[in-house]
Amino acid sequence: MVVLANNMNKQNLMIDMDDVICNGGFLYLINEFTHKHYVIDDFKDYYMQDVIPQEDKKDWLEFFKQNNIYTKACFIQNAYEIIYKLNEVYNVFIVTSYIVPEEIIISSKLLQDKFVWLQENLPFISPYNYVFCSNKDIIDCDIKIDDKLSNLTGNIHTKTKLLFTAYHNKNITDNELKNNNVIRVNNWNDISEILL
């Protein structure tokens, strides 16, 4: 039985999952499907699957459905250790999107794969603190960490917004971040310095 450990005296902290806590699994699948050797720096846009030709998209979706990207996902450096410490100071919520825009029906499998990875790899986070959604504007947390700028805008109650540097957000300017009251963090040590 899982005991809810949220404390009313602690601030609520939202942490995104993909490309913030873990990465690598999706890139692995793209390379397996295309028989190429892409590296993370080859991608500039959020959706890596855009490199797949339109005529191969149906086969890609079937391939994606048959595989679990999280079997090849790895923790981003220092993520585990620092999330463990953050969980002692904050009410930590893992908030992650699970929608596959090309074929919504696959999304239920992706949600399950995410759930299992979180259970196995972050056992100190209660599953009651997993939030699976796409519109993160509805999440009312004091602090948000995400790699997608649009997930950090909207909620006026969020005091601290941290954009985790990822392949697709490197071109966001300091001015754009400032206008959205967002601080860029390049790694988990940056997060530790701000929040611990």
mmCIF file of C-alpha atoms in Angstrom:
data_model
loop_
_atom_site.group_PDB
_atom_site.id
_atom_site.type_symbol
_atom_site.label_atom_id
_atom_site.label_comp_id
_atom_site.label_asym_id
_atom_site.label_seq_id
_atom_site.Cartn_x
_atom_site.Cartn_y
_atom_site.Cartn_z
ATOM 1 C CA MET A 1 0.000 0.000 0.000
ATOM 2 C CA VAL A 2 1.304 3.443 -0.982
ATOM 3 C CA VAL A 3 1.080 6.148 1.631
ATOM 4 C CA LEU A 4 0.525 9.692 0.426
ATOM 5 C CA ALA A 5 3.382 11.807 1.692
ATOM 6 C CA ASN A 6 2.414 15.277 0.479
ATOM 7 C CA ASN A 7 2.966 17.913 3.099
ATOM 8 C CA MET A 8 0.867 21.084 3.167
ATOM 9 C CA ASN A 9 3.901 22.995 4.463
ATOM 10 C CA LYS A 10 6.038 22.077 1.462
ATOM 11 C CA GLN A 11 5.984 23.742 -1.926
ATOM 12 C CA ASN A 12 4.649 21.721 -4.857
ATOM 13 C CA LEU A 13 7.249 20.953 -7.529
ATOM 14 C CA MET A 14 6.353 19.746 -11.033
ATOM 15 C CA ILE A 15 9.051 17.837 -12.919
ATOM 16 C CA ASP A 16 8.639 16.776 -16.539
ATOM 17 C CA MET A 17 9.829 13.287 -17.459
ATOM 18 C CA ASP A 18 11.127 13.058 -21.055
ATOM 19 C CA ASP A 19 14.354 14.962 -21.786
ATOM 20 C CA VAL A 20 14.378 16.233 -18.195
ATOM 21 C CA ILE A 21 14.612 13.071 -16.080
ATOM 22 C CA CYS A 22 15.461 10.553 -18.802
ATOM 23 C CA ASN A 23 16.232 10.389 -22.498
ATOM 24 C CA GLY A 24 17.725 8.216 -25.219
ATOM 25 C CA GLY A 25 14.924 5.726 -25.782
ATOM 26 C CA PHE A 26 13.172 7.584 -28.558
ATOM 27 C CA LEU A 27 16.429 8.278 -30.398
ATOM 28 C CA TYR A 28 17.277 4.566 -30.147
ATOM 29 C CA LEU A 29 13.947 3.606 -31.739
ATOM 30 C CA ILE A 30 14.333 6.182 -34.527
ATOM 31 C CA ASN A 31 17.741 4.709 -35.394
ATOM 32 C CA GLU A 32 16.455 1.134 -35.204
ATOM 33 C CA PHE A 33 13.592 1.950 -37.562
ATOM 34 C CA THR A 34 15.542 4.065 -40.054
ATOM 35 C CA HIS A 35 18.782 2.006 -39.887
ATOM 36 C CA LYS A 36 20.663 5.271 -39.482
ATOM 37 C CA HIS A 37 22.963 6.657 -36.835
ATOM 38 C CA TYR A 38 21.342 9.898 -35.770
ATOM 39 C CA VAL A 39 22.758 11.680 -32.748
ATOM 40 C CA ILE A 40 20.859 14.121 -30.569
ATOM 41 C CA ASP A 41 22.464 17.154 -32.229
ATOM 42 C CA ASP A 42 20.917 16.152 -35.563
ATOM 43 C CA PHE A 43 17.524 17.250 -34.253
ATOM 44 C CA LYS A 44 16.298 20.811 -33.823
ATOM 45 C CA ASP A 45 12.533 20.306 -33.625
ATOM 46 C CA TYR A 46 10.573 18.778 -30.751
ATOM 47 C CA TYR A 47 9.246 15.780 -32.706
ATOM 48 C CA MET A 48 12.146 13.536 -33.707
ATOM 49 C CA GLN A 49 9.823 11.386 -35.798
ATOM 50 C CA ASP A 50 9.597 14.219 -38.329
ATOM 51 C CA VAL A 51 12.757 12.756 -39.938
ATOM 52 C CA ILE A 52 10.731 9.733 -41.046
ATOM 53 C CA PRO A 53 9.402 10.114 -44.618
ATOM 54 C CA GLN A 54 5.631 10.418 -44.921
ATOM 55 C CA GLU A 55 5.397 7.163 -46.883
ATOM 56 C CA ASP A 56 6.966 5.280 -43.948
ATOM 57 C CA LYS A 57 4.825 6.814 -41.195
ATOM 58 C CA LYS A 58 2.312 3.959 -41.048
ATOM 59 C CA ASP A 59 5.118 1.395 -40.620
ATOM 60 C CA TRP A 60 6.775 3.658 -38.040
ATOM 61 C CA LEU A 61 3.605 3.824 -35.951
ATOM 62 C CA GLU A 62 3.302 0.031 -36.013
ATOM 63 C CA PHE A 63 6.970 -0.276 -35.029
ATOM 64 C CA PHE A 64 6.492 2.258 -32.241
ATOM 65 C CA LYS A 65 3.445 0.373 -30.967
ATOM 66 C CA GLN A 66 5.418 -2.871 -30.772
ATOM 67 C CA ASN A 67 8.301 -1.363 -28.802
ATOM 68 C CA ASN A 68 8.823 0.319 -25.457
ATOM 69 C CA ILE A 69 11.052 3.402 -25.696
ATOM 70 C CA TYR A 70 11.730 3.222 -21.968
ATOM 71 C CA THR A 71 13.637 -0.063 -22.193
ATOM 72 C CA LYS A 72 16.483 2.037 -23.653
ATOM 73 C CA ALA A 73 15.879 5.241 -21.681
ATOM 74 C CA CYS A 74 18.621 6.412 -19.330
ATOM 75 C CA PHE A 75 18.668 8.864 -16.491
ATOM 76 C CA ILE A 76 20.054 12.266 -17.376
ATOM 77 C CA GLN A 77 23.210 12.813 -15.332
ATOM 78 C CA ASN A 78 22.535 13.452 -11.623
ATOM 79 C CA ALA A 79 18.747 13.408 -12.097
ATOM 80 C CA TYR A 80 18.099 10.481 -9.736
ATOM 81 C CA GLU A 81 20.246 11.799 -6.891
ATOM 82 C CA ILE A 82 18.917 15.343 -7.050
ATOM 83 C CA ILE A 83 15.261 14.332 -7.433
ATOM 84 C CA TYR A 84 15.746 12.145 -4.357
ATOM 85 C CA LYS A 85 16.944 15.195 -2.408
ATOM 86 C CA LEU A 86 14.226 17.436 -3.852
ATOM 87 C CA ASN A 87 11.613 14.906 -2.736
ATOM 88 C CA GLU A 88 12.703 15.464 0.858
ATOM 89 C CA VAL A 89 12.203 19.236 0.564
ATOM 90 C CA TYR A 90 9.228 19.538 -1.811
ATOM 91 C CA ASN A 91 6.054 17.700 -2.759
ATOM 92 C CA VAL A 92 7.365 16.336 -6.066
ATOM 93 C CA PHE A 93 4.952 15.594 -8.895
ATOM 94 C CA ILE A 94 6.077 13.919 -12.112
ATOM 95 C CA VAL A 95 3.973 15.549 -14.823
ATOM 96 C CA THR A 96 4.339 14.047 -18.283
ATOM 97 C CA SER A 97 2.509 14.018 -21.575
ATOM 98 C CA TYR A 98 1.637 10.652 -23.074
ATOM 99 C CA ILE A 99 -0.286 11.623 -26.203
ATOM 100 C CA VAL A 100 1.039 10.352 -29.544
ATOM 101 C CA PRO A 101 -0.356 12.985 -31.920
ATOM 102 C CA GLU A 102 -0.104 10.809 -35.053
ATOM 103 C CA GLU A 103 -2.283 8.029 -33.614
ATOM 104 C CA ILE A 104 -4.055 8.722 -30.339
ATOM 105 C CA ILE A 105 -4.939 5.066 -29.678
ATOM 106 C CA ILE A 106 -1.243 4.218 -29.124
ATOM 107 C CA SER A 107 -1.177 6.697 -26.257
ATOM 108 C CA SER A 108 -2.569 4.237 -23.719
ATOM 109 C CA LYS A 109 0.433 1.958 -24.245
ATOM 110 C CA LEU A 110 2.839 4.884 -23.882
ATOM 111 C CA LEU A 111 1.134 5.876 -20.632
ATOM 112 C CA GLN A 112 1.601 2.352 -19.276
ATOM 113 C CA ASP A 113 5.265 2.275 -20.347
ATOM 114 C CA LYS A 114 5.882 5.599 -18.601
ATOM 115 C CA PHE A 115 4.135 4.399 -15.448
ATOM 116 C CA VAL A 116 6.225 1.227 -15.249
ATOM 117 C CA TRP A 117 9.500 3.124 -15.825
ATOM 118 C CA LEU A 118 8.664 5.591 -13.054
ATOM 119 C CA GLN A 119 7.750 2.770 -10.656
ATOM 120 C CA GLU A 120 10.970 0.915 -11.349
ATOM 121 C CA ASN A 121 13.341 3.871 -11.464
ATOM 122 C CA LEU A 122 11.933 6.434 -9.007
ATOM 123 C CA PRO A 123 10.491 4.186 -6.285
ATOM 124 C CA PHE A 124 10.567 6.983 -3.693
ATOM 125 C CA ILE A 125 7.985 9.013 -5.669
ATOM 126 C CA SER A 126 4.438 7.949 -4.903
ATOM 127 C CA PRO A 127 2.413 6.885 -7.971
ATOM 128 C CA TYR A 128 -0.266 9.208 -6.588
ATOM 129 C CA ASN A 129 2.147 11.975 -7.585
ATOM 130 C CA TYR A 130 2.246 10.990 -11.260
ATOM 131 C CA VAL A 131 0.203 13.280 -13.479
ATOM 132 C CA PHE A 132 -0.342 12.212 -17.091
ATOM 133 C CA CYS A 133 -1.639 15.070 -19.205
ATOM 134 C CA SER A 134 -0.866 17.209 -22.228
ATOM 135 C CA ASN A 135 -2.092 20.623 -21.132
ATOM 136 C CA LYS A 136 0.223 21.474 -18.259
ATOM 137 C CA ASP A 137 -1.385 24.906 -17.809
ATOM 138 C CA ILE A 138 -3.888 23.191 -15.518
ATOM 139 C CA ILE A 139 -1.122 22.120 -13.129
ATOM 140 C CA ASP A 140 -0.972 24.532 -10.197
ATOM 141 C CA CYS A 141 2.505 24.120 -8.715
ATOM 142 C CA ASP A 142 4.855 26.568 -7.047
ATOM 143 C CA ILE A 143 7.781 25.420 -9.178
ATOM 144 C CA LYS A 144 7.863 23.859 -12.645
ATOM 145 C CA ILE A 145 10.708 22.174 -14.503
ATOM 146 C CA ASP A 146 10.148 21.326 -18.167
ATOM 147 C CA ASP A 147 12.021 21.269 -21.465
ATOM 148 C CA LYS A 148 9.120 22.783 -23.416
ATOM 149 C CA LEU A 149 8.612 26.518 -22.943
ATOM 150 C CA SER A 150 4.880 26.325 -23.644
ATOM 151 C CA ASN A 151 4.518 24.023 -20.615
ATOM 152 C CA LEU A 152 5.909 26.740 -18.362
ATOM 153 C CA THR A 153 3.595 29.547 -19.377
ATOM 154 C CA GLY A 154 0.026 30.216 -18.394
ATOM 155 C CA ASN A 155 -0.278 29.523 -14.686
ATOM 156 C CA ILE A 156 0.063 32.751 -12.715
ATOM 157 C CA HIS A 157 0.615 30.957 -9.389
ATOM 158 C CA THR A 158 3.897 29.361 -10.467
ATOM 159 C CA LYS A 159 6.696 31.302 -8.782
ATOM 160 C CA THR A 160 9.711 29.545 -10.301
ATOM 161 C CA LYS A 161 9.828 28.264 -13.896
ATOM 162 C CA LEU A 162 12.907 26.351 -15.035
ATOM 163 C CA LEU A 163 13.492 25.458 -18.684
ATOM 164 C CA PHE A 164 15.710 22.378 -18.899
ATOM 165 C CA THR A 165 18.023 22.675 -21.910
ATOM 166 C CA ALA A 166 17.256 20.067 -24.573
ATOM 167 C CA TYR A 167 18.037 19.598 -28.259
ATOM 168 C CA HIS A 168 14.874 21.400 -29.375
ATOM 169 C CA ASN A 169 14.998 24.499 -27.138
ATOM 170 C CA LYS A 170 18.587 25.711 -27.506
ATOM 171 C CA ASN A 171 17.540 28.513 -29.870
ATOM 172 C CA ILE A 172 15.144 30.127 -27.399
ATOM 173 C CA THR A 173 16.649 33.507 -26.630
ATOM 174 C CA ASP A 174 17.424 34.934 -23.209
ATOM 175 C CA ASN A 175 15.003 37.753 -24.013
ATOM 176 C CA GLU A 176 12.167 35.294 -24.708
ATOM 177 C CA LEU A 177 12.899 33.499 -21.441
ATOM 178 C CA LYS A 178 12.943 36.793 -19.551
ATOM 179 C CA ASN A 179 9.615 37.850 -21.080
ATOM 180 C CA ASN A 180 8.092 34.605 -19.797
ATOM 181 C CA ASN A 181 9.785 34.837 -16.386
ATOM 182 C CA VAL A 182 11.656 31.593 -17.100
ATOM 183 C CA ILE A 183 15.175 30.600 -16.014
ATOM 184 C CA ARG A 184 17.225 28.248 -18.184
ATOM 185 C CA VAL A 185 18.953 25.339 -16.455
ATOM 186 C CA ASN A 186 21.500 23.294 -18.394
ATOM 187 C CA ASN A 187 21.754 20.325 -16.057
ATOM 188 C CA TRP A 188 20.615 18.926 -12.728
ATOM 189 C CA ASN A 189 23.415 20.632 -10.858
ATOM 190 C CA ASP A 190 21.940 23.976 -11.962
ATOM 191 C CA ILE A 191 18.601 22.858 -10.533
ATOM 192 C CA SER A 192 20.235 21.822 -7.284
ATOM 193 C CA GLU A 193 21.858 25.235 -6.905
ATOM 194 C CA ILE A 194 18.505 26.985 -7.348
ATOM 195 C CA LEU A 195 16.206 24.697 -5.369
ATOM 196 C CA LEU A 196 18.324 23.046 -2.667
#
